[in-house]
mmCIF file of C-alpha atoms and ligand atoms in Angstrom:
data_model
loop_
_atom_site.group_PDB
_atom_site.id
_atom_site.type_symbol
_atom_site.label_atom_id
_atom_site.label_comp_id
_atom_site.label_asym_id
_atom_site.label_seq_id
_atom_site.Cartn_x
_atom_site.Cartn_y
_atom_site.Cartn_z
ATOM 1 C CA MET A 1 73.543 170.657 153.819
ATOM 2 C CA ARG A 2 76.271 167.910 155.377
ATOM 3 C CA VAL A 3 76.576 163.710 154.800
ATOM 4 C CA LEU A 4 78.732 161.394 155.953
ATOM 5 C CA GLY A 5 79.486 159.080 153.124
ATOM 6 C CA ILE A 6 81.287 155.422 153.165
ATOM 7 C CA GLU A 7 82.718 153.430 150.299
ATOM 8 C CA THR A 8 83.598 149.955 150.352
ATOM 9 C CA THR A 9 83.265 148.759 146.908
ATOM 10 C CA CYS A 10 86.933 147.516 146.359
ATOM 11 C CA ASP A 11 90.152 147.608 148.325
ATOM 12 C CA GLU A 12 89.608 151.124 149.875
ATOM 13 C CA THR A 13 87.485 151.196 152.806
ATOM 14 C CA ALA A 14 86.906 155.229 153.177
ATOM 15 C CA VAL A 15 84.633 157.650 155.309
ATOM 16 C CA SER A 16 84.378 161.360 154.713
ATOM 17 C CA VAL A 17 82.018 164.271 155.541
ATOM 18 C CA VAL A 18 81.000 166.721 152.981
ATOM 19 C CA GLU A 19 79.723 169.875 153.045
ATOM 20 C CA SER A 20 77.828 171.955 150.538
ATOM 21 C CA ASP A 21 76.827 175.768 151.114
ATOM 22 C CA ARG A 22 73.847 177.914 150.015
ATOM 23 C CA ASP A 23 75.330 178.289 146.551
ATOM 24 C CA GLY A 24 76.044 174.316 146.388
ATOM 25 C CA GLU A 25 79.515 174.657 146.555
ATOM 26 C CA GLY A 26 81.008 171.622 148.488
ATOM 27 C CA ARG A 27 83.555 171.511 150.910
ATOM 28 C CA ILE A 28 85.132 168.008 152.090
ATOM 29 C CA LEU A 29 85.312 168.071 156.076
ATOM 30 C CA SER A 30 86.978 164.487 156.603
ATOM 31 C CA ASN A 31 88.563 162.450 154.310
ATOM 32 C CA GLU A 32 89.086 158.837 155.507
ATOM 33 C CA ILE A 33 90.862 156.379 154.077
ATOM 34 C CA LEU A 34 92.877 152.618 154.443
ATOM 35 C CA SER A 35 93.682 151.047 151.534
ATOM 36 C CA GLN A 36 94.352 147.109 151.522
ATOM 37 C CA ILE A 37 96.804 146.904 148.810
ATOM 38 C CA LYS A 38 99.134 145.289 151.366
ATOM 39 C CA ALA A 39 97.037 142.538 151.985
ATOM 40 C CA HIS A 40 96.119 141.745 148.507
ATOM 41 C CA GLN A 41 99.462 142.464 147.092
ATOM 42 C CA ALA A 42 100.578 139.125 147.763
ATOM 43 C CA TYR A 43 98.002 137.478 145.573
ATOM 44 C CA GLY A 44 98.741 140.093 142.222
ATOM 45 C CA GLY A 45 94.843 141.608 142.770
ATOM 46 C CA VAL A 46 91.924 141.705 145.156
ATOM 47 C CA VAL A 47 90.914 138.729 146.776
ATOM 48 C CA PRO A 48 87.461 139.552 147.776
ATOM 49 C CA GLU A 49 86.902 137.145 150.744
ATOM 50 C CA ILE A 50 90.403 139.153 152.028
ATOM 51 C CA ALA A 51 88.697 142.445 151.403
ATOM 52 C CA ALA A 52 85.591 142.217 152.724
ATOM 53 C CA ARG A 53 87.029 141.065 156.337
ATOM 54 C CA ALA A 54 89.359 143.883 155.921
ATOM 55 C CA HIS A 55 86.399 146.381 155.554
ATOM 56 C CA ILE A 56 84.656 144.786 158.452
ATOM 57 C CA GLU A 57 87.742 145.371 160.646
ATOM 58 C CA VAL A 58 87.711 148.898 160.488
ATOM 59 C CA ILE A 59 84.692 150.620 159.574
ATOM 60 C CA ASP A 60 83.571 151.536 162.738
ATOM 61 C CA VAL A 61 87.280 153.420 163.620
ATOM 62 C CA LEU A 62 86.920 155.086 160.370
ATOM 63 C CA VAL A 63 83.644 156.467 160.835
ATOM 64 C CA LYS A 64 84.140 157.866 164.435
ATOM 65 C CA GLN A 65 87.568 159.160 162.931
ATOM 66 C CA ALA A 66 85.838 161.085 159.565
ATOM 67 C CA LEU A 67 83.232 162.598 162.444
ATOM 68 C CA LEU A 68 86.246 163.629 164.856
ATOM 69 C CA THR A 69 88.205 165.114 162.231
ATOM 70 C CA ALA A 70 85.068 166.849 161.015
ATOM 71 C CA GLY A 71 84.497 168.026 164.438
ATOM 72 C CA MET A 72 80.924 166.307 163.834
ATOM 73 C CA LYS A 73 78.441 164.634 165.602
ATOM 74 C CA LEU A 74 76.407 161.705 163.266
ATOM 75 C CA SER A 75 73.521 163.999 164.490
ATOM 76 C CA ASP A 76 74.415 167.358 162.359
ATOM 77 C CA MET A 77 74.292 165.017 159.540
ATOM 78 C CA ASP A 78 71.681 165.739 157.006
ATOM 79 C CA GLY A 79 72.072 162.268 155.285
ATOM 80 C CA ILE A 80 73.809 158.934 155.638
ATOM 81 C CA ALA A 81 75.494 157.892 152.182
ATOM 82 C CA ALA A 82 76.982 154.602 151.264
ATOM 83 C CA ALA A 83 78.456 152.933 147.835
ATOM 84 C CA ALA A 84 75.438 150.043 147.238
ATOM 85 C CA GLY A 85 77.847 149.033 144.252
ATOM 86 C CA PRO A 86 78.419 147.679 141.711
ATOM 87 C CA GLY A 87 81.756 146.066 143.315
ATOM 88 C CA LEU A 88 82.827 143.095 144.935
ATOM 89 C CA ILE A 89 79.688 142.040 147.080
ATOM 90 C CA GLY A 90 81.185 141.292 150.646
ATOM 91 C CA GLY A 91 82.695 144.643 150.664
ATOM 92 C CA VAL A 92 79.127 146.723 149.702
ATOM 93 C CA MET A 93 77.170 145.104 152.244
ATOM 94 C CA VAL A 94 79.594 145.592 154.920
ATOM 95 C CA GLY A 95 79.580 149.495 153.805
ATOM 96 C CA LEU A 96 75.805 149.946 153.116
ATOM 97 C CA THR A 97 74.829 148.174 156.199
ATOM 98 C CA THR A 98 76.718 150.219 157.974
ATOM 99 C CA GLY A 99 75.268 153.246 156.406
ATOM 100 C CA LYS A 100 71.602 151.934 157.229
ATOM 101 C CA ALA A 101 72.809 151.235 160.719
ATOM 102 C CA LEU A 102 73.527 154.894 161.557
ATOM 103 C CA ALA A 103 70.985 156.085 158.939
ATOM 104 C CA LEU A 104 68.510 154.040 161.613
ATOM 105 C CA VAL A 105 70.083 155.596 164.681
ATOM 106 C CA ALA A 106 70.284 158.813 163.805
ATOM 107 C CA GLN A 107 66.650 158.673 161.904
ATOM 108 C CA LYS A 108 68.586 160.492 158.818
ATOM 109 C CA PRO A 109 67.750 159.988 155.232
ATOM 110 C CA PHE A 110 69.505 157.190 153.817
ATOM 111 C CA LEU A 111 71.172 157.365 150.306
ATOM 112 C CA ALA A 112 72.346 154.314 148.414
ATOM 113 C CA VAL A 113 74.754 155.658 145.961
ATOM 114 C CA ASN A 114 76.265 154.265 142.846
ATOM 115 C CA HIS A 115 79.891 153.894 142.729
ATOM 116 C CA LEU A 116 80.194 155.122 139.298
ATOM 117 C CA GLU A 117 77.848 158.173 139.551
ATOM 118 C CA ALA A 118 79.882 158.939 142.469
ATOM 119 C CA HIS A 119 82.944 159.011 140.591
ATOM 120 C CA ALA A 120 81.064 160.782 137.676
ATOM 121 C CA LEU A 121 79.797 163.745 139.923
ATOM 122 C CA SER A 122 83.345 164.189 141.687
ATOM 123 C CA PRO A 123 84.212 167.132 139.500
ATOM 124 C CA ARG A 124 81.079 168.622 140.848
ATOM 125 C CA LEU A 125 82.580 168.977 144.025
ATOM 126 C CA THR A 126 86.211 169.480 143.461
ATOM 127 C CA ASP A 127 85.910 172.230 140.594
ATOM 128 C CA GLY A 128 82.130 172.863 140.343
ATOM 129 C CA VAL A 129 81.862 171.537 136.541
ATOM 130 C CA ASN A 130 78.308 172.622 135.374
ATOM 131 C CA PHE A 131 76.579 170.040 133.285
ATOM 132 C CA PRO A 132 76.336 169.172 130.686
ATOM 133 C CA PHE A 133 79.921 167.671 130.059
ATOM 134 C CA LEU A 134 81.765 164.540 128.384
ATOM 135 C CA LEU A 135 83.487 162.150 131.131
ATOM 136 C CA LEU A 136 86.317 159.283 130.723
ATOM 137 C CA LEU A 137 85.830 157.473 133.665
ATOM 138 C CA ALA A 138 88.934 154.870 133.909
ATOM 139 C CA SER A 139 89.622 152.593 136.524
ATOM 140 C CA GLY A 140 90.496 149.661 137.351
ATOM 141 C CA GLY A 141 87.087 147.680 136.849
ATOM 142 C CA HIS A 142 85.202 150.530 134.189
ATOM 143 C CA SER A 143 86.333 151.951 130.850
ATOM 144 C CA GLN A 144 83.268 154.256 129.924
ATOM 145 C CA LEU A 145 82.775 157.589 128.157
ATOM 146 C CA LEU A 146 79.960 159.427 129.536
ATOM 147 C CA PHE A 147 77.818 162.175 128.286
ATOM 148 C CA VAL A 148 76.425 163.424 131.867
ATOM 149 C CA ARG A 149 73.628 165.482 131.464
ATOM 150 C CA GLY A 150 72.329 165.959 135.060
ATOM 151 C CA VAL A 151 71.936 163.962 138.394
ATOM 152 C CA GLY A 152 70.769 160.259 137.326
ATOM 153 C CA ASP A 153 71.101 161.616 133.796
ATOM 154 C CA TYR A 154 73.830 159.745 131.933
ATOM 155 C CA VAL A 155 73.809 158.711 127.961
ATOM 156 C CA ARG A 156 76.698 156.009 127.723
ATOM 157 C CA LEU A 157 78.503 156.919 124.670
ATOM 158 C CA GLY A 158 80.813 154.015 124.504
ATOM 159 C CA THR A 159 83.022 151.340 126.775
ATOM 160 C CA THR A 160 85.806 148.551 126.969
ATOM 161 C CA ILE A 161 84.304 145.141 125.501
ATOM 162 C CA ASP A 162 86.647 143.575 126.908
ATOM 163 C CA ASP A 163 89.357 144.989 129.670
ATOM 164 C CA ALA A 164 89.207 147.917 131.377
ATOM 165 C CA ILE A 165 91.934 150.454 131.356
ATOM 166 C CA GLY A 166 93.176 150.457 134.346
ATOM 167 C CA GLU A 167 92.650 146.584 134.268
ATOM 168 C CA ALA A 168 95.032 146.856 131.337
ATOM 169 C CA PHE A 169 97.813 148.560 132.938
ATOM 170 C CA ASP A 170 97.562 145.973 135.643
ATOM 171 C CA LYS A 171 98.149 142.920 133.565
ATOM 172 C CA VAL A 172 100.889 143.965 131.757
ATOM 173 C CA ALA A 173 102.354 144.902 135.105
ATOM 174 C CA LYS A 174 102.123 141.655 136.373
ATOM 175 C CA MET A 175 103.482 139.846 133.388
ATOM 176 C CA LEU A 176 106.348 142.116 133.663
ATOM 177 C CA GLY A 177 106.408 141.101 137.009
ATOM 178 C CA LEU A 178 105.844 144.361 138.948
ATOM 179 C CA PRO A 179 104.130 144.780 142.338
ATOM 180 C CA TYR A 180 99.527 145.231 142.131
ATOM 181 C CA PRO A 181 98.139 147.867 141.290
ATOM 182 C CA GLY A 182 100.115 148.144 137.994
ATOM 183 C CA GLY A 183 99.223 151.805 136.784
ATOM 184 C CA PRO A 184 101.579 153.634 139.072
ATOM 185 C CA GLU A 185 104.538 150.859 138.556
ATOM 186 C CA VAL A 186 104.125 151.159 134.902
ATOM 187 C CA GLU A 187 103.924 155.010 134.787
ATOM 188 C CA LYS A 188 107.259 155.356 136.975
ATOM 189 C CA LEU A 189 109.359 153.003 134.794
ATOM 190 C CA ALA A 190 107.826 154.533 131.558
ATOM 191 C CA LEU A 191 109.535 157.873 132.506
ATOM 192 C CA GLU A 192 112.588 156.325 131.711
ATOM 193 C CA GLY A 193 111.837 154.230 128.867
ATOM 194 C CA ASN A 194 111.563 155.014 124.769
ATOM 195 C CA PRO A 195 108.214 154.820 123.870
ATOM 196 C CA GLU A 196 109.182 154.309 120.105
ATOM 197 C CA GLN A 197 111.424 150.715 120.850
ATOM 198 C CA PHE A 198 108.027 148.570 120.174
ATOM 199 C CA ALA A 199 105.512 149.662 117.668
ATOM 200 C CA PHE A 200 102.328 148.069 120.044
ATOM 201 C CA PRO A 201 99.212 148.416 118.113
ATOM 202 C CA ARG A 202 96.486 150.971 118.737
ATOM 203 C CA PRO A 203 93.149 148.974 118.820
ATOM 204 C CA MET A 204 89.698 150.729 117.426
ATOM 205 C CA HIS A 205 91.507 153.639 115.919
ATOM 206 C CA GLY A 206 89.312 156.073 113.962
ATOM 207 C CA ARG A 207 86.243 153.305 114.662
ATOM 208 C CA LYS A 208 83.193 155.966 114.747
ATOM 209 C CA GLU A 209 82.071 154.370 117.784
ATOM 210 C CA PRO A 210 83.914 155.358 120.985
ATOM 211 C CA ASP A 211 84.333 151.971 122.643
ATOM 212 C CA PHE A 212 87.326 150.622 123.736
ATOM 213 C CA SER A 213 89.554 147.060 122.891
ATOM 214 C CA LEU A 214 92.348 147.014 124.971
ATOM 215 C CA SER A 215 92.896 143.039 125.210
ATOM 216 C CA GLY A 216 94.556 142.560 122.111
ATOM 217 C CA LEU A 217 97.373 145.664 123.129
ATOM 218 C CA LYS A 218 97.613 143.065 125.973
ATOM 219 C CA THR A 219 98.561 140.649 124.058
ATOM 220 C CA ALA A 220 100.986 142.025 121.639
ATOM 221 C CA VAL A 221 102.849 143.182 125.134
ATOM 222 C CA ARG A 222 102.729 139.881 126.460
ATOM 223 C CA ILE A 223 103.838 138.157 122.797
ATOM 224 C CA GLU A 224 107.042 140.940 122.075
ATOM 225 C CA ALA A 225 107.765 140.134 126.102
ATOM 226 C CA GLU A 226 108.230 136.536 125.822
ATOM 227 C CA LYS A 227 110.141 136.930 122.409
ATOM 228 C CA ILE A 228 112.970 138.936 123.952
ATOM 229 C CA ALA A 229 112.868 136.716 127.508
ATOM 230 C CA PRO A 230 114.635 137.419 129.746
ATOM 231 C CA LEU A 231 113.491 141.082 130.282
ATOM 232 C CA THR A 232 116.415 143.097 131.292
ATOM 233 C CA LEU A 233 115.633 146.390 133.248
ATOM 234 C CA THR A 234 115.850 148.577 130.371
ATOM 235 C CA ASP A 235 113.785 145.796 128.528
ATOM 236 C CA ILE A 236 110.846 146.632 130.696
ATOM 237 C CA LYS A 237 111.147 150.361 131.056
ATOM 238 C CA ASN A 238 111.081 150.443 126.773
ATOM 239 C CA ILE A 239 108.094 147.833 126.950
ATOM 240 C CA CYS A 240 106.253 149.991 130.261
ATOM 241 C CA ALA A 241 106.865 153.109 127.737
ATOM 242 C CA SER A 242 106.034 152.112 124.558
ATOM 243 C CA PHE A 243 102.961 150.205 126.211
ATOM 244 C CA GLN A 244 101.927 153.471 128.220
ATOM 245 C CA ALA A 245 102.251 155.440 124.695
ATOM 246 C CA ALA A 246 100.011 152.806 122.704
ATOM 247 C CA ILE A 247 96.933 153.172 125.440
ATOM 248 C CA VAL A 248 97.354 157.018 126.126
ATOM 249 C CA ASP A 249 96.796 157.334 122.197
ATOM 250 C CA VAL A 250 93.799 155.210 122.285
ATOM 251 C CA VAL A 251 92.270 156.762 124.856
ATOM 252 C CA ALA A 252 92.855 159.855 123.483
ATOM 253 C CA ASP A 253 91.686 159.271 120.340
ATOM 254 C CA ARG A 254 88.517 157.308 121.349
ATOM 255 C CA THR A 255 87.607 160.612 123.909
ATOM 256 C CA LYS A 256 87.780 162.626 120.577
ATOM 257 C CA MET A 257 85.184 160.455 118.753
ATOM 258 C CA ALA A 258 82.916 160.345 122.010
ATOM 259 C CA LEU A 259 83.546 164.397 122.082
ATOM 260 C CA LYS A 260 82.463 164.202 118.484
ATOM 261 C CA VAL A 261 79.235 162.224 119.049
ATOM 262 C CA ALA A 262 78.018 164.613 122.070
ATOM 263 C CA ARG A 263 78.263 167.106 119.919
ATOM 264 C CA ALA A 264 76.235 165.382 116.957
ATOM 265 C CA ASP A 265 73.779 164.210 119.078
ATOM 266 C CA PHE A 266 73.529 165.820 122.011
ATOM 267 C CA ALA A 267 74.729 169.011 123.090
ATOM 268 C CA GLU A 268 77.855 170.842 123.810
ATOM 269 C CA PRO A 269 79.222 170.043 127.045
ATOM 270 C CA THR A 270 81.212 172.657 129.478
ATOM 271 C CA ALA A 271 84.058 170.569 129.816
ATOM 272 C CA ILE A 272 86.044 167.030 129.511
ATOM 273 C CA VAL A 273 86.605 165.676 132.594
ATOM 274 C CA VAL A 274 88.208 162.501 133.284
ATOM 275 C CA ALA A 275 87.955 160.203 136.518
ATOM 276 C CA GLY A 276 88.831 156.994 138.364
ATOM 277 C CA GLY A 277 92.316 155.702 139.395
ATOM 278 C CA VAL A 278 93.631 155.844 135.649
ATOM 279 C CA ALA A 279 93.337 160.015 135.788
ATOM 280 C CA ALA A 280 96.106 160.099 138.082
ATOM 281 C CA ASN A 281 98.605 158.884 135.102
ATOM 282 C CA LEU A 282 100.234 161.836 133.913
ATOM 283 C CA ALA A 283 101.120 161.326 130.328
ATOM 284 C CA MET A 284 97.120 159.936 129.796
ATOM 285 C CA ARG A 285 96.128 163.674 131.794
ATOM 286 C CA ARG A 286 98.690 164.996 128.819
ATOM 287 C CA ALA A 287 97.117 163.809 126.186
ATOM 288 C CA LEU A 288 93.216 164.121 127.233
ATOM 289 C CA HIS A 289 94.332 167.909 127.972
ATOM 290 C CA ARG A 290 95.431 168.456 124.239
ATOM 291 C CA VAL A 291 92.227 166.607 122.906
ATOM 292 C CA ALA A 292 90.265 169.543 125.399
ATOM 293 C CA SER A 293 92.293 172.039 124.134
ATOM 294 C CA ASP A 294 92.177 171.497 120.564
ATOM 295 C CA ASN A 295 88.469 171.142 120.844
ATOM 296 C CA GLY A 296 88.188 174.700 122.985
ATOM 297 C CA LEU A 297 87.207 173.189 125.923
ATOM 298 C CA PRO A 298 88.983 173.088 129.578
ATOM 299 C CA LEU A 299 89.856 169.812 131.007
ATOM 300 C CA VAL A 300 89.236 168.966 134.424
ATOM 301 C CA ALA A 301 90.102 166.404 136.492
ATOM 302 C CA PRO A 302 89.910 166.105 140.120
ATOM 303 C CA PRO A 303 93.463 165.690 142.420
ATOM 304 C CA VAL A 304 94.864 162.132 142.537
ATOM 305 C CA ALA A 305 93.577 161.425 145.852
ATOM 306 C CA LEU A 306 89.459 162.357 144.671
ATOM 307 C CA CYS A 307 90.410 160.571 141.707
ATOM 308 C CA THR A 308 91.033 157.123 142.737
ATOM 309 C CA ASP A 309 88.164 155.698 145.229
ATOM 310 C CA ASN A 310 87.211 157.431 148.260
ATOM 311 C CA GLY A 311 84.292 158.344 150.616
ATOM 312 C CA ALA A 312 84.167 161.765 149.569
ATOM 313 C CA MET A 313 82.584 161.846 146.127
ATOM 314 C CA ILE A 314 80.161 159.184 147.606
ATOM 315 C CA ALA A 315 79.224 161.645 150.088
ATOM 316 C CA TRP A 316 78.889 164.254 147.414
ATOM 317 C CA ALA A 317 76.767 162.194 145.348
ATOM 318 C CA GLY A 318 74.550 161.614 149.080
ATOM 319 C CA ILE A 319 74.489 165.214 148.858
ATOM 320 C CA GLU A 320 73.402 166.160 144.954
ATOM 321 C CA ARG A 321 70.664 163.169 145.096
ATOM 322 C CA LEU A 322 69.637 164.634 148.653
ATOM 323 C CA ARG A 323 69.061 168.118 147.226
ATOM 324 C CA LEU A 324 66.404 166.402 144.878
ATOM 325 C CA GLY A 325 64.745 164.647 147.434
ATOM 326 C CA LEU A 326 66.179 161.003 145.971
ATOM 327 C CA MET A 327 66.189 159.269 149.386
ATOM 328 C CA ASP A 328 66.125 155.110 149.506
ATOM 329 C CA GLY A 329 64.636 153.058 152.004
ATOM 330 C CA LEU A 330 66.561 150.875 154.264
ATOM 331 C CA ASP A 331 65.896 147.943 152.476
ATOM 332 C CA PHE A 332 68.125 148.597 149.418
ATOM 333 C CA ALA A 333 70.030 145.865 148.385
ATOM 334 C CA PRO A 334 73.524 145.588 147.602
ATOM 335 C CA ARG A 335 74.595 145.092 144.087
ATOM 336 C CA ALA A 336 77.712 143.751 142.441
ATOM 337 C CA ARG A 337 76.470 145.319 138.994
ATOM 338 C CA TRP A 338 74.752 148.103 138.750
ATOM 339 C CA ALA A 339 75.150 149.902 135.351
ATOM 340 C CA LEU A 340 74.563 153.773 134.848
ATOM 341 C CA GLU A 341 71.111 153.669 132.791
ATOM 342 C CA ALA A 342 71.351 155.935 129.642
ATOM 343 C CA LYS A 343 68.035 157.852 129.855
ATOM 344 C CA VAL A 344 67.972 158.911 126.528
ATOM 345 C CA SER A 345 64.969 161.695 125.997
ATOM 346 C CA PRO A 346 62.854 162.184 124.015
ATOM 347 C CA HIS A 347 64.086 165.048 122.373
ATOM 348 C CA VAL A 348 67.285 163.850 121.453
HETATM 349 O O1 KG4 B 401 89.421 154.172 140.631
HETATM 350 P P1 KG4 B 401 90.392 153.298 141.286
HETATM 351 O O2 KG4 B 401 91.111 153.824 142.348
HETATM 352 O O3 KG4 B 401 89.406 151.611 141.887
HETATM 353 C C1 KG4 B 401 88.732 151.043 140.946
HETATM 354 O O4 KG4 B 401 89.505 150.663 140.312
HETATM 355 O O5 KG4 B 401 87.149 151.548 140.872
HETATM 356 O O6 KG4 B 401 91.156 152.431 139.966
HETATM 357 C C2 KG4 B 401 92.753 151.461 140.312
HETATM 358 C C3 KG4 B 401 93.416 151.828 138.815
HETATM 359 C C4 KG4 B 401 94.312 150.678 138.716
HETATM 360 O O7 KG4 B 401 93.733 149.568 138.168
HETATM 361 C C5 KG4 B 401 95.287 151.103 138.683
HETATM 362 O O8 KG4 B 401 96.376 150.183 137.835
HETATM 363 C C6 KG4 B 401 94.955 152.272 138.128
HETATM 364 O O9 KG4 B 401 93.792 153.083 138.538
HETATM 365 N N1 KG4 B 401 95.695 153.578 138.172
HETATM 366 C C7 KG4 B 401 96.994 154.167 137.170
HETATM 367 C C8 KG4 B 401 97.599 155.039 137.543
HETATM 368 N N2 KG4 B 401 97.125 154.855 139.357
HETATM 369 C C9 KG4 B 401 96.196 154.180 139.340
HETATM 370 N N3 KG4 B 401 96.630 153.824 135.897
HETATM 371 C C10 KG4 B 401 98.105 154.104 135.196
HETATM 372 N N4 KG4 B 401 98.645 155.295 135.905
HETATM 373 C C11 KG4 B 401 98.692 155.320 136.673
HETATM 374 N N5 KG4 B 401 98.899 156.750 137.904
HETATM 375 ZN ZN1 ZN B 402 86.175 153.398 141.486
#
């Protein structure tokens, strides 16, 4: 089974061809991606209108390139998948319309994929993880702890009540005058800073509901930075290290709590999985690895290129849905907001 997947929900235009063999194992045949980071950097964040226009300019070329790299024609596909949300609506429309047009022309099944579901299922492509698993989804727009029981069967155990984890990295970076996206910059500078220089708070620590609240931490960083301004490079490195230590502690604590809830209320997971852009952070991975191994579970983190937004995860989610006959009509509307529904079965 082969599916072409299109991703345009944020600032990456991405197209990929993924194949699954008879045993259900996935193989990425092409994974084309064009980041718009440079176009947005001057504004310190993603500008929706610029994003939508940039997607339009490159999407056709990227589709051609993805097929070329895979050595395939459109007619070789068994389905066409496109992210239909959640995300910046202008960009979503570009990818969704392109996907529908390709499906119509080639007379192939169309799959409207939820971007979050694609992140959630990606470790099954990269590591063949079996259901059920505990997923920490940590990106610029989303922070969720989900119990993934099957395709379309997600229980949301916890979420953020204010900023997303990646967003907190980005906002702290901006405060310190670092470029967008802030996560990688903060991680790099943190390597040379003292994580104990500043005692930043660990919001929600120990709280029974595995939710996040990060705006207090962000404010604490702002207050400290203003107190010691003007900042030297050493100050910036120490703030980055201390902030990263705090947010890593918070995420590890919240994940531990989610695991407790999953075990008590649902079932034993096969693994703890981390996905989304923040999963690229090595300090975060180390801390989560400890949580997993303390609990006798493996930690699965897709390779960095597949943690951040990409087309392969959309194609793979398309394959998982196509296998189950979950196709969509060409009238499927783009969605700026689209929560992964928590379908709690009557047995739990
Ligand atoms: O999943 P993603 O590519 O896009 C969406 O937001 O959907 O995630 C991007 C986010 C940004 O907030 C970025 O700062 C963060 O992931 N990020 C990181 C790192 N690399 C990317 N955060 C912390 N450490 C990193 N190394
Ligand atoms: Zn994403």
